[in-house]
Short mmCIF file of C-alpha atoms and ligand atoms in Angstrom, two decimals:
data_model
loop_
_atom_site.label_atom_id
_atom_site.label_comp_id
_atom_site.label_asym_id
_atom_site.label_seq_id
_atom_site.Cartn_x
_atom_site.Cartn_y
_atom_site.Cartn_z
CA UNK A 1 0.00 0.00 0.00
CA UNK A 2 1.18 3.45 -0.78
CA UNK A 3 2.09 5.39 2.34
CA UNK A 4 0.08 8.60 2.72
CA UNK A 5 2.23 10.15 5.39
CA UNK A 6 4.97 12.05 3.68
CA UNK A 7 5.06 15.08 1.37
CA UNK A 8 7.71 16.01 -1.19
CA UNK A 9 9.49 18.02 1.54
CA UNK A 10 9.81 14.92 3.72
CA UNK A 11 11.15 12.93 0.79
CA UNK A 12 13.69 15.67 0.04
CA UNK A 13 14.76 15.47 3.67
CA UNK A 14 15.08 11.68 3.30
CA UNK A 15 17.52 12.24 0.43
CA UNK A 16 19.56 14.57 2.65
CA UNK A 17 19.69 11.97 5.44
CA UNK A 18 20.74 9.24 2.99
CA UNK A 19 23.52 11.44 1.60
CA UNK A 20 24.70 12.20 5.14
CA UNK A 21 24.76 8.50 6.02
CA UNK A 22 26.72 7.68 2.84
CA UNK A 23 29.29 10.39 3.36
CA UNK A 24 29.67 10.86 7.11
CA UNK A 25 28.56 7.64 8.78
CA UNK A 26 28.94 4.46 6.71
CA UNK A 27 32.64 4.91 5.82
CA UNK A 28 33.50 5.08 9.56
CA UNK A 29 30.91 2.80 11.08
CA UNK A 30 33.00 -0.40 11.28
CA UNK A 31 35.74 1.49 13.08
CA UNK A 32 33.25 2.98 15.52
CA UNK A 33 31.84 -0.48 16.20
CA UNK A 34 35.38 -1.62 17.12
CA UNK A 35 35.98 1.52 19.20
CA UNK A 36 32.68 1.19 21.06
CA UNK A 37 31.91 4.84 20.36
CA UNK A 38 31.23 7.19 17.44
CA UNK A 39 33.39 10.24 16.75
CA UNK A 40 32.70 13.73 17.99
CA UNK A 41 33.22 14.97 14.42
CA UNK A 42 30.14 13.12 13.18
CA UNK A 43 27.99 14.99 15.69
CA UNK A 44 29.38 18.28 14.39
CA UNK A 45 28.77 17.14 10.79
CA UNK A 46 25.17 16.28 11.71
CA UNK A 47 24.81 19.76 13.17
CA UNK A 48 26.16 21.40 10.01
CA UNK A 49 23.77 19.31 7.93
CA UNK A 50 20.79 20.53 9.96
CA UNK A 51 19.99 17.09 11.38
CA UNK A 52 20.18 18.16 15.04
CA UNK A 53 17.44 20.14 16.75
CA UNK A 54 15.07 19.96 13.80
CA UNK A 55 12.18 20.80 16.14
CA UNK A 56 14.07 23.52 18.05
CA UNK A 57 13.14 27.14 17.33
CA UNK A 58 15.34 28.90 14.78
CA UNK A 59 16.30 31.62 17.26
CA UNK A 60 18.26 28.99 19.21
CA UNK A 61 19.91 27.55 16.09
CA UNK A 62 17.36 24.83 15.33
CA UNK A 63 15.33 23.92 12.29
CA UNK A 64 12.11 25.45 13.65
CA UNK A 65 10.12 22.47 12.46
CA UNK A 66 8.21 20.50 15.11
CA UNK A 67 6.64 18.11 12.55
CA UNK A 68 7.42 14.63 13.97
CA UNK A 69 7.43 13.18 10.46
CA UNK A 70 10.97 14.53 9.98
CA UNK A 71 12.06 12.63 13.08
CA UNK A 72 10.38 9.56 11.72
CA UNK A 73 12.16 9.86 8.34
CA UNK A 74 15.46 10.16 10.20
CA UNK A 75 14.72 7.07 12.32
CA UNK A 76 13.68 5.07 9.24
CA UNK A 77 16.87 5.91 7.36
CA UNK A 78 19.22 5.26 10.27
CA UNK A 79 17.49 1.93 10.82
CA UNK A 80 17.73 0.92 7.15
CA UNK A 81 21.40 1.84 7.13
CA UNK A 82 21.98 -0.30 10.24
CA UNK A 83 23.64 2.55 12.15
CA UNK A 84 21.90 2.88 15.54
CA UNK A 85 25.22 3.68 17.24
CA UNK A 86 24.93 7.34 16.31
CA UNK A 87 22.04 8.20 18.61
CA UNK A 88 20.75 11.33 16.93
CA UNK A 89 17.15 10.22 17.51
CA UNK A 90 17.74 10.02 21.26
CA UNK A 91 19.26 13.51 21.26
CA UNK A 92 16.57 15.09 19.04
CA UNK A 93 13.35 13.31 19.94
CA UNK A 94 13.90 12.21 23.50
CA UNK A 95 16.13 14.78 25.21
CA UNK A 96 15.32 17.76 22.97
CA UNK A 97 11.68 18.04 24.10
CA UNK A 98 12.72 18.24 27.77
CA UNK A 99 14.91 21.24 27.00
CA UNK A 100 12.46 22.99 24.69
CA UNK A 101 9.27 22.37 26.66
CA UNK A 102 10.62 22.74 30.20
CA UNK A 103 13.64 25.03 29.80
CA UNK A 104 13.51 28.65 30.94
CA UNK A 105 14.51 31.31 28.44
CA UNK A 106 17.94 31.51 30.06
CA UNK A 107 18.41 27.73 29.94
CA UNK A 108 17.38 27.56 26.29
CA UNK A 109 19.89 30.27 25.37
CA UNK A 110 22.57 28.45 27.33
CA UNK A 111 22.00 24.92 26.04
CA UNK A 112 20.14 24.85 22.74
CA UNK A 113 22.70 26.43 20.36
CA UNK A 114 25.28 23.74 21.26
CA UNK A 115 22.55 21.09 21.13
CA UNK A 116 21.81 22.10 17.51
CA UNK A 117 25.42 22.50 16.37
CA UNK A 118 26.53 19.13 17.75
CA UNK A 119 28.96 20.70 20.22
CA UNK A 120 26.73 19.59 23.09
CA UNK A 121 25.87 15.89 22.98
CA UNK A 122 23.08 14.98 25.41
CA UNK A 123 21.91 12.05 27.52
CA UNK A 124 19.09 11.29 29.91
CA UNK A 125 19.83 9.37 33.08
CA UNK A 126 16.87 7.70 34.72
CA UNK A 127 17.98 4.10 35.23
CA UNK A 128 20.03 3.04 38.26
CA UNK A 129 21.58 -0.29 39.15
CA UNK A 130 18.60 -0.96 41.44
CA UNK A 131 15.82 0.89 39.58
CA UNK A 132 14.80 0.56 35.94
CA UNK A 133 11.13 -0.13 35.27
CA UNK A 134 10.20 1.13 38.71
CA UNK A 135 11.36 4.74 38.81
CA UNK A 136 9.98 5.13 42.31
CA UNK A 137 13.03 3.14 43.40
CA UNK A 138 15.44 5.91 42.34
CA UNK A 139 18.03 6.51 45.04
CA UNK A 140 20.13 9.29 43.53
CA UNK A 141 19.56 12.22 45.84
CA UNK A 142 19.82 15.98 45.44
CA UNK A 143 20.08 17.82 48.71
CA UNK A 144 19.02 21.47 48.81
CA UNK A 145 21.91 23.71 49.90
CA UNK A 146 20.39 27.12 49.26
CA UNK A 147 21.69 28.27 45.90
CA UNK A 148 22.68 24.80 44.73
CA UNK A 149 21.98 21.08 45.07
CA UNK A 150 24.42 18.41 46.17
CA UNK A 151 23.91 15.38 43.97
CA UNK A 152 24.89 11.86 45.01
CA UNK A 153 24.22 8.53 43.36
CA UNK A 154 24.86 6.46 40.28
CA UNK A 155 23.14 5.67 37.00
CA UNK A 156 23.64 2.83 34.56
CA UNK A 157 22.88 1.89 30.94
CA UNK A 158 23.00 5.55 29.90
CA UNK A 159 23.07 6.00 26.11
CA UNK A 160 25.62 8.60 24.95
CA UNK A 161 26.99 8.24 28.48
CA UNK A 162 30.63 8.73 27.52
CA UNK A 163 30.19 11.47 24.92
CA UNK A 164 27.47 13.43 26.69
CA UNK A 165 28.23 17.03 27.59
CA UNK A 166 24.85 17.60 29.18
CA UNK A 167 22.96 14.96 31.16
CA UNK A 168 19.38 15.30 32.34
CA UNK A 169 19.47 13.42 35.64
CA UNK A 170 16.42 12.18 37.51
CA UNK A 171 17.11 12.67 41.21
CA UNK A 172 15.20 12.54 44.45
CA UNK A 173 14.71 16.05 45.82
CA UNK A 174 12.12 15.13 48.47
CA UNK A 175 13.07 11.95 50.36
CA UNK A 176 9.56 10.95 51.43
CA UNK A 177 7.84 12.17 48.26
CA UNK A 178 7.60 8.81 46.41
CA UNK A 179 7.12 9.33 42.68
CA UNK A 180 6.35 12.95 43.37
CA UNK A 181 9.66 13.63 45.11
CA UNK A 182 11.75 13.44 41.93
CA UNK A 183 13.17 16.32 39.88
CA UNK A 184 15.16 16.77 36.68
CA UNK A 185 18.61 18.29 37.19
CA UNK A 186 21.00 19.12 34.36
CA UNK A 187 24.59 18.10 34.99
CA UNK A 188 27.21 19.46 32.62
CA UNK A 189 30.55 18.02 31.54
CA UNK A 190 33.33 19.05 33.88
CA UNK A 191 31.21 19.35 37.03
CA UNK A 192 33.39 18.31 39.94
CA UNK A 193 32.47 14.85 41.24
CA UNK A 194 30.72 13.83 38.00
CA UNK A 195 32.50 10.72 36.74
CA UNK A 196 31.91 8.24 33.97
CA UNK A 197 32.24 4.55 34.61
CA UNK A 198 32.65 1.78 32.08
CA UNK A 199 31.58 2.05 28.47
CA UNK A 200 29.45 -1.08 28.77
CA UNK A 201 30.12 -4.14 26.62
CA UNK A 202 26.81 -4.97 24.92
CA UNK A 203 25.67 -7.75 22.56
CA UNK A 204 24.63 -5.20 19.92
CA UNK A 205 24.76 -1.49 19.06
CA UNK A 206 28.47 -1.73 19.79
CA UNK A 207 29.30 1.80 18.64
CA UNK A 208 26.69 3.33 20.95
CA UNK A 209 28.49 4.44 24.11
CA UNK A 210 26.23 3.14 26.86
CA UNK A 211 27.78 3.90 30.21
CA UNK A 212 27.64 4.08 33.96
CA UNK A 213 27.62 7.54 35.52
CA UNK A 214 28.62 8.45 39.05
CA UNK A 215 27.78 11.57 41.03
CA UNK A 216 29.83 12.19 44.15
CA UNK A 217 28.87 15.41 45.92
CA UNK A 218 28.30 17.14 42.59
CA UNK A 219 27.36 20.80 43.03
CA UNK A 220 24.46 21.51 40.70
CA UNK A 221 23.42 25.19 40.52
CA UNK A 222 19.75 25.93 41.18
CA UNK A 223 19.62 27.37 37.64
CA UNK A 224 20.00 23.80 36.37
CA UNK A 225 16.66 22.55 37.69
CA UNK A 226 14.66 21.64 34.59
CA UNK A 227 10.89 22.03 34.93
CA UNK A 228 9.05 21.90 38.24
CA UNK A 229 10.61 20.98 41.55
CA UNK A 230 9.39 17.43 42.34
CA UNK A 231 7.75 17.41 38.91
CA UNK A 232 9.99 14.84 37.17
CA UNK A 233 7.43 12.06 37.20
CA UNK A 234 4.84 14.15 35.39
CA UNK A 235 7.48 15.49 32.97
CA UNK A 236 8.66 11.96 32.21
CA UNK A 237 5.14 10.68 31.64
CA UNK A 238 4.51 13.56 29.24
CA UNK A 239 7.69 13.01 27.25
CA UNK A 240 7.90 9.23 27.29
CA UNK A 241 5.08 8.98 24.70
CA UNK A 242 7.35 10.53 22.07
CA UNK A 243 10.27 8.33 23.13
CA UNK A 244 8.09 5.26 22.65
CA UNK A 245 6.85 6.45 19.29
CA UNK A 246 10.42 6.99 18.09
CA UNK A 247 11.29 3.43 19.15
CA UNK A 248 8.18 2.04 17.43
CA UNK A 249 9.08 3.87 14.21
CA UNK A 250 12.52 2.25 14.24
CA UNK A 251 10.91 -1.11 15.09
CA UNK A 252 8.67 -1.35 12.06
CA UNK A 253 11.35 0.12 9.80
CA UNK A 254 13.76 -2.59 10.96
CA UNK A 255 11.21 -5.36 10.40
CA UNK A 256 10.49 -4.11 6.88
CA UNK A 257 14.16 -3.86 6.06
CA UNK A 258 14.86 -7.36 7.36
CA UNK A 259 12.02 -8.70 5.24
CA UNK A 260 13.40 -6.92 2.18
CA UNK A 261 16.92 -8.32 2.50
CA UNK A 262 15.61 -11.79 3.31
CA UNK A 263 13.26 -11.82 0.33
CA UNK A 264 16.24 -11.06 -1.92
CA UNK A 265 18.33 -13.73 -0.18
CA UNK A 266 15.83 -16.57 -0.52
CA UNK A 267 15.41 -15.82 -4.22
CA UNK A 268 19.17 -16.13 -4.76
CA UNK A 269 20.09 -19.00 -2.42
CA UNK A 270 19.55 -22.47 -3.88
CA UNK A 271 18.89 -25.77 -2.10
CA UNK A 272 17.73 -29.08 -3.54
CA UNK A 273 18.19 -27.75 -7.07
CA UNK A 274 16.07 -24.64 -6.86
CA UNK A 275 15.90 -21.28 -5.10
CA UNK A 276 14.70 -21.37 -1.50
CA UNK A 277 11.89 -19.08 -2.56
CA UNK A 278 10.26 -21.95 -4.46
CA UNK A 279 9.70 -23.94 -1.24
CA UNK A 280 6.25 -23.55 0.24
CA UNK A 281 7.44 -23.18 3.83
CA UNK A 282 9.73 -20.32 2.83
CA UNK A 283 6.95 -18.68 0.84
CA UNK A 284 4.60 -18.91 3.83
CA UNK A 285 7.25 -17.46 6.13
CA UNK A 286 7.71 -14.47 3.84
CA UNK A 287 3.95 -14.10 3.32
CA UNK A 288 3.24 -14.12 7.06
CA UNK A 289 5.95 -11.59 7.85
CA UNK A 290 4.87 -9.33 4.98
CA UNK A 291 1.30 -9.38 6.27
CA UNK A 292 2.34 -8.61 9.84
CA UNK A 293 4.56 -5.77 8.64
CA UNK A 294 1.81 -4.27 6.47
CA UNK A 295 -0.73 -4.33 9.31
CA UNK A 296 1.77 -2.84 11.74
CA UNK A 297 2.86 -0.19 9.25
CA UNK A 298 -0.72 1.04 8.94
CA UNK A 299 -1.09 1.45 12.68
CA UNK A 300 2.31 3.06 13.22
CA UNK A 301 1.78 5.51 10.35
CA UNK A 302 -1.57 6.47 11.84
CA UNK A 303 0.16 7.08 15.19
CA UNK A 304 2.85 9.21 13.51
CA UNK A 305 0.12 11.21 11.78
CA UNK A 306 -1.69 11.78 15.06
CA UNK A 307 1.55 12.74 16.78
CA UNK A 308 2.44 15.19 13.96
CA UNK A 309 -0.94 16.95 13.90
CA UNK A 310 -0.12 20.62 14.60
CA UNK A 311 -3.64 21.14 16.02
CA UNK A 312 -3.59 18.03 18.20
CA UNK A 313 -2.18 17.27 21.63
CA UNK A 314 0.19 14.58 20.33
CA UNK A 315 -0.28 10.87 20.58
CA UNK A 316 -1.55 9.71 23.97
CA UNK A 317 0.58 7.51 26.24
CA UNK A 318 -1.62 4.45 25.75
CA UNK A 319 -1.41 4.38 21.95
CA UNK A 320 2.32 5.16 22.09
CA UNK A 321 2.70 2.14 24.40
CA UNK A 322 0.68 -0.03 22.01
CA UNK A 323 2.84 1.06 19.08
CA UNK A 324 6.04 0.48 21.04
CA UNK A 325 5.38 -3.02 22.28
CA UNK A 326 3.73 -4.23 19.12
CA UNK A 327 6.26 -2.89 16.61
CA UNK A 328 9.31 -3.93 18.65
CA UNK A 329 8.00 -7.43 19.39
CA UNK A 330 7.30 -7.76 15.65
CA UNK A 331 10.86 -6.60 14.94
CA UNK A 332 12.18 -9.26 17.33
CA UNK A 333 10.13 -12.07 15.73
CA UNK A 334 10.99 -10.99 12.20
CA UNK A 335 14.70 -10.72 13.04
CA UNK A 336 14.69 -14.25 14.41
CA UNK A 337 12.79 -15.74 11.45
CA UNK A 338 14.90 -13.85 8.89
CA UNK A 339 18.11 -15.01 10.52
CA UNK A 340 16.80 -18.60 10.35
CA UNK A 341 16.05 -18.19 6.64
CA UNK A 342 19.67 -17.18 6.06
CA UNK A 343 20.88 -20.47 7.54
CA UNK A 344 24.49 -20.42 8.80
CA UNK A 345 25.20 -17.17 6.99
CA UNK A 346 22.62 -15.52 9.22
CA UNK A 347 24.91 -16.17 12.18
CA UNK A 348 27.86 -14.41 10.55
CA UNK A 349 28.44 -10.87 11.81
CA UNK A 350 29.28 -9.63 8.32
CA UNK A 351 25.70 -10.35 7.19
CA UNK A 352 23.33 -7.43 7.80
CA UNK A 353 20.70 -9.81 9.18
CA UNK A 354 23.04 -10.84 12.00
CA UNK A 355 23.82 -7.27 12.96
CA UNK A 356 20.13 -6.32 12.81
CA UNK A 357 19.32 -9.26 15.11
CA UNK A 358 21.72 -8.21 17.86
CA UNK A 359 21.29 -4.44 17.38
CA UNK A 360 17.52 -4.74 17.52
CA UNK A 361 17.21 -6.99 20.56
CA UNK A 362 17.21 -4.08 23.00
CA UNK A 363 14.16 -2.50 21.41
CA UNK A 364 11.65 -4.40 23.58
CA UNK A 365 13.56 -3.38 26.71
CA UNK A 366 14.67 0.26 26.66
CA UNK A 367 12.20 3.13 26.70
CA UNK A 368 10.02 0.89 28.92
CA UNK A 369 9.82 -2.88 28.52
CA UNK A 370 7.03 -4.70 26.68
CA UNK A 371 5.64 -5.73 30.05
CA UNK A 372 5.53 -2.13 31.29
CA UNK A 373 3.81 -1.06 28.03
CA UNK A 374 1.13 -3.68 28.70
CA UNK A 375 0.80 -2.44 32.28
CA UNK A 376 0.14 1.09 31.01
CA UNK A 377 -2.44 -0.13 28.51
CA UNK A 378 -4.07 -2.46 31.06
CA UNK A 379 -4.29 0.31 33.65
CA UNK A 380 -6.05 2.58 31.18
CA UNK A 381 -8.68 -0.09 30.55
CA UNK A 382 -9.04 -1.73 33.93
CA UNK A 383 -7.90 0.88 36.42
C1 FAD B 401 21.42 -0.39 25.49
C2 FAD B 401 20.61 0.28 26.54
C3 FAD B 401 20.41 1.64 26.51
C4 FAD B 401 19.69 2.30 27.51
N1 FAD B 401 19.61 3.66 27.51
C5 FAD B 401 19.10 4.28 28.60
C6 FAD B 401 19.20 5.71 28.75
O1 FAD B 401 19.72 6.41 27.87
N2 FAD B 401 18.71 6.28 29.88
C7 FAD B 401 18.13 5.55 30.88
O2 FAD B 401 17.72 6.12 31.87
N3 FAD B 401 18.02 4.21 30.76
C8 FAD B 401 18.50 3.56 29.67
N4 FAD B 401 18.43 2.18 29.58
C9 FAD B 401 17.79 1.43 30.64
C10 FAD B 401 16.46 0.80 30.25
O3 FAD B 401 15.48 1.78 30.05
C11 FAD B 401 16.10 -0.22 31.32
O4 FAD B 401 17.03 -1.31 31.19
C12 FAD B 401 14.67 -0.72 31.23
O5 FAD B 401 13.76 0.31 31.53
C13 FAD B 401 14.39 -1.92 32.13
O6 FAD B 401 14.83 -1.68 33.42
P1 FAD B 401 15.76 -2.77 34.17
O7 FAD B 401 16.89 -3.08 33.25
O8 FAD B 401 16.09 -2.28 35.51
O9 FAD B 401 14.87 -4.07 34.26
P2 FAD B 401 13.84 -4.43 35.44
O10 FAD B 401 12.99 -3.25 35.74
O11 FAD B 401 14.61 -5.04 36.56
O12 FAD B 401 12.97 -5.54 34.74
C14 FAD B 401 13.37 -6.92 34.63
C15 FAD B 401 12.22 -7.70 33.99
O13 FAD B 401 11.07 -7.61 34.84
C16 FAD B 401 9.97 -7.11 34.12
N5 FAD B 401 9.12 -6.28 34.97
C17 FAD B 401 9.49 -5.24 35.76
N6 FAD B 401 8.42 -4.69 36.35
C18 FAD B 401 7.34 -5.40 35.92
C19 FAD B 401 5.94 -5.30 36.15
N7 FAD B 401 5.42 -4.37 36.96
N8 FAD B 401 5.14 -6.21 35.55
C20 FAD B 401 5.65 -7.15 34.72
N9 FAD B 401 6.96 -7.28 34.45
C21 FAD B 401 7.80 -6.41 35.03
C22 FAD B 401 10.58 -6.29 32.99
O14 FAD B 401 9.66 -6.11 31.93
C23 FAD B 401 11.78 -7.12 32.64
O15 FAD B 401 11.40 -8.15 31.78
C24 FAD B 401 19.11 1.52 28.56
C25 FAD B 401 19.27 0.14 28.58
C26 FAD B 401 20.05 -0.48 27.62
C27 FAD B 401 20.27 -1.97 27.74
#
């Protein structure tokens, strides 16, 4: 079915993203995978190309274009290229909205120009060794000392953790406040007592620097409180819908791409004197996956449309959760079946299907696990 979502402007943007990937990302990607981190230069190149801060107002150096369809084109192209290590989507679609929607005028002037140029790489630090799905378990504390906070604690699994110059940290500002005792504090590179731990060794997305962060008596100025005091939980709930949509967009794009490369493979690979694609089992596998992808594509595109509506309130948390769990679980199933259809070659790292299998496995976990998505949906229906 022809997609109805994009205009000629979106397609022109797609061409720009593809050219950027060809020139600035793909020639270096293998090296970054070995290094466990992408270069700082590629962030600056992305800034020059106008790929950072697309939704940020022009007065702060951004693209001035809040249409989520541009974010979705970017996610689709990075997924097709197999380059999730350069986490531009996280920077733009997940951290960007916290700065633009919650930042004061002074904070926006301080942080957004670097955000858009690529000089300031960002991260968000919610997860702790003892608290992931259950954010109420957060133990990082920020003690009020008049004109500043003293931050203590540690975070783990933080994407862009090594490169980040600005980290939005979720910390407890009211000890007995439960979920409503948490605030967002911005910690900047160079703050005394802010240390990075290991660049974690993962099974996929090797070039994405996912790290531990430590805060030992870090002095955070009061001017770095983002949003309302004790308001983090509400801010997170508001912004997590877009995070989940961005992950869902990548999920269906990955499934479609896997199907495409596997369809080509089974037409070329021969067994028992004929191409695999002549065997009924293989044909049914491809037919089933194509059907599941088409059905999912329709739903995700409708969600993107709703989320991009300039007159709407954005996609609600429940539908974003549905899109996230469904599209990423589909991605996981399709990756497994496509790898199987490649036989032994599917297990070889040099084959794109193998990389997509390991890179994609995290999708049902980060941004809220499948089980937490179902909890959110269930709660909306059953209380
Ligand atoms: C590569 C990578 C990148 C990441 N990037 C970031 C980042 O940038 N910033 C950040 O803050 N975090 C990040 N994370 C952390 C990620 O969001 C968490 O790992 C995730 O939310 C799950 O938390 P957890 O690992 O503590 O698992 P747990 O919460 O311990 O969950 C373990 C299992 O129990 C299940 N479970 C938990 N609660 C329930 C429930 N109520 N009902 C049913 N089942 C339940 C879960 O679904 C899961 O299957 C990243 C993680 C990885 C691996």
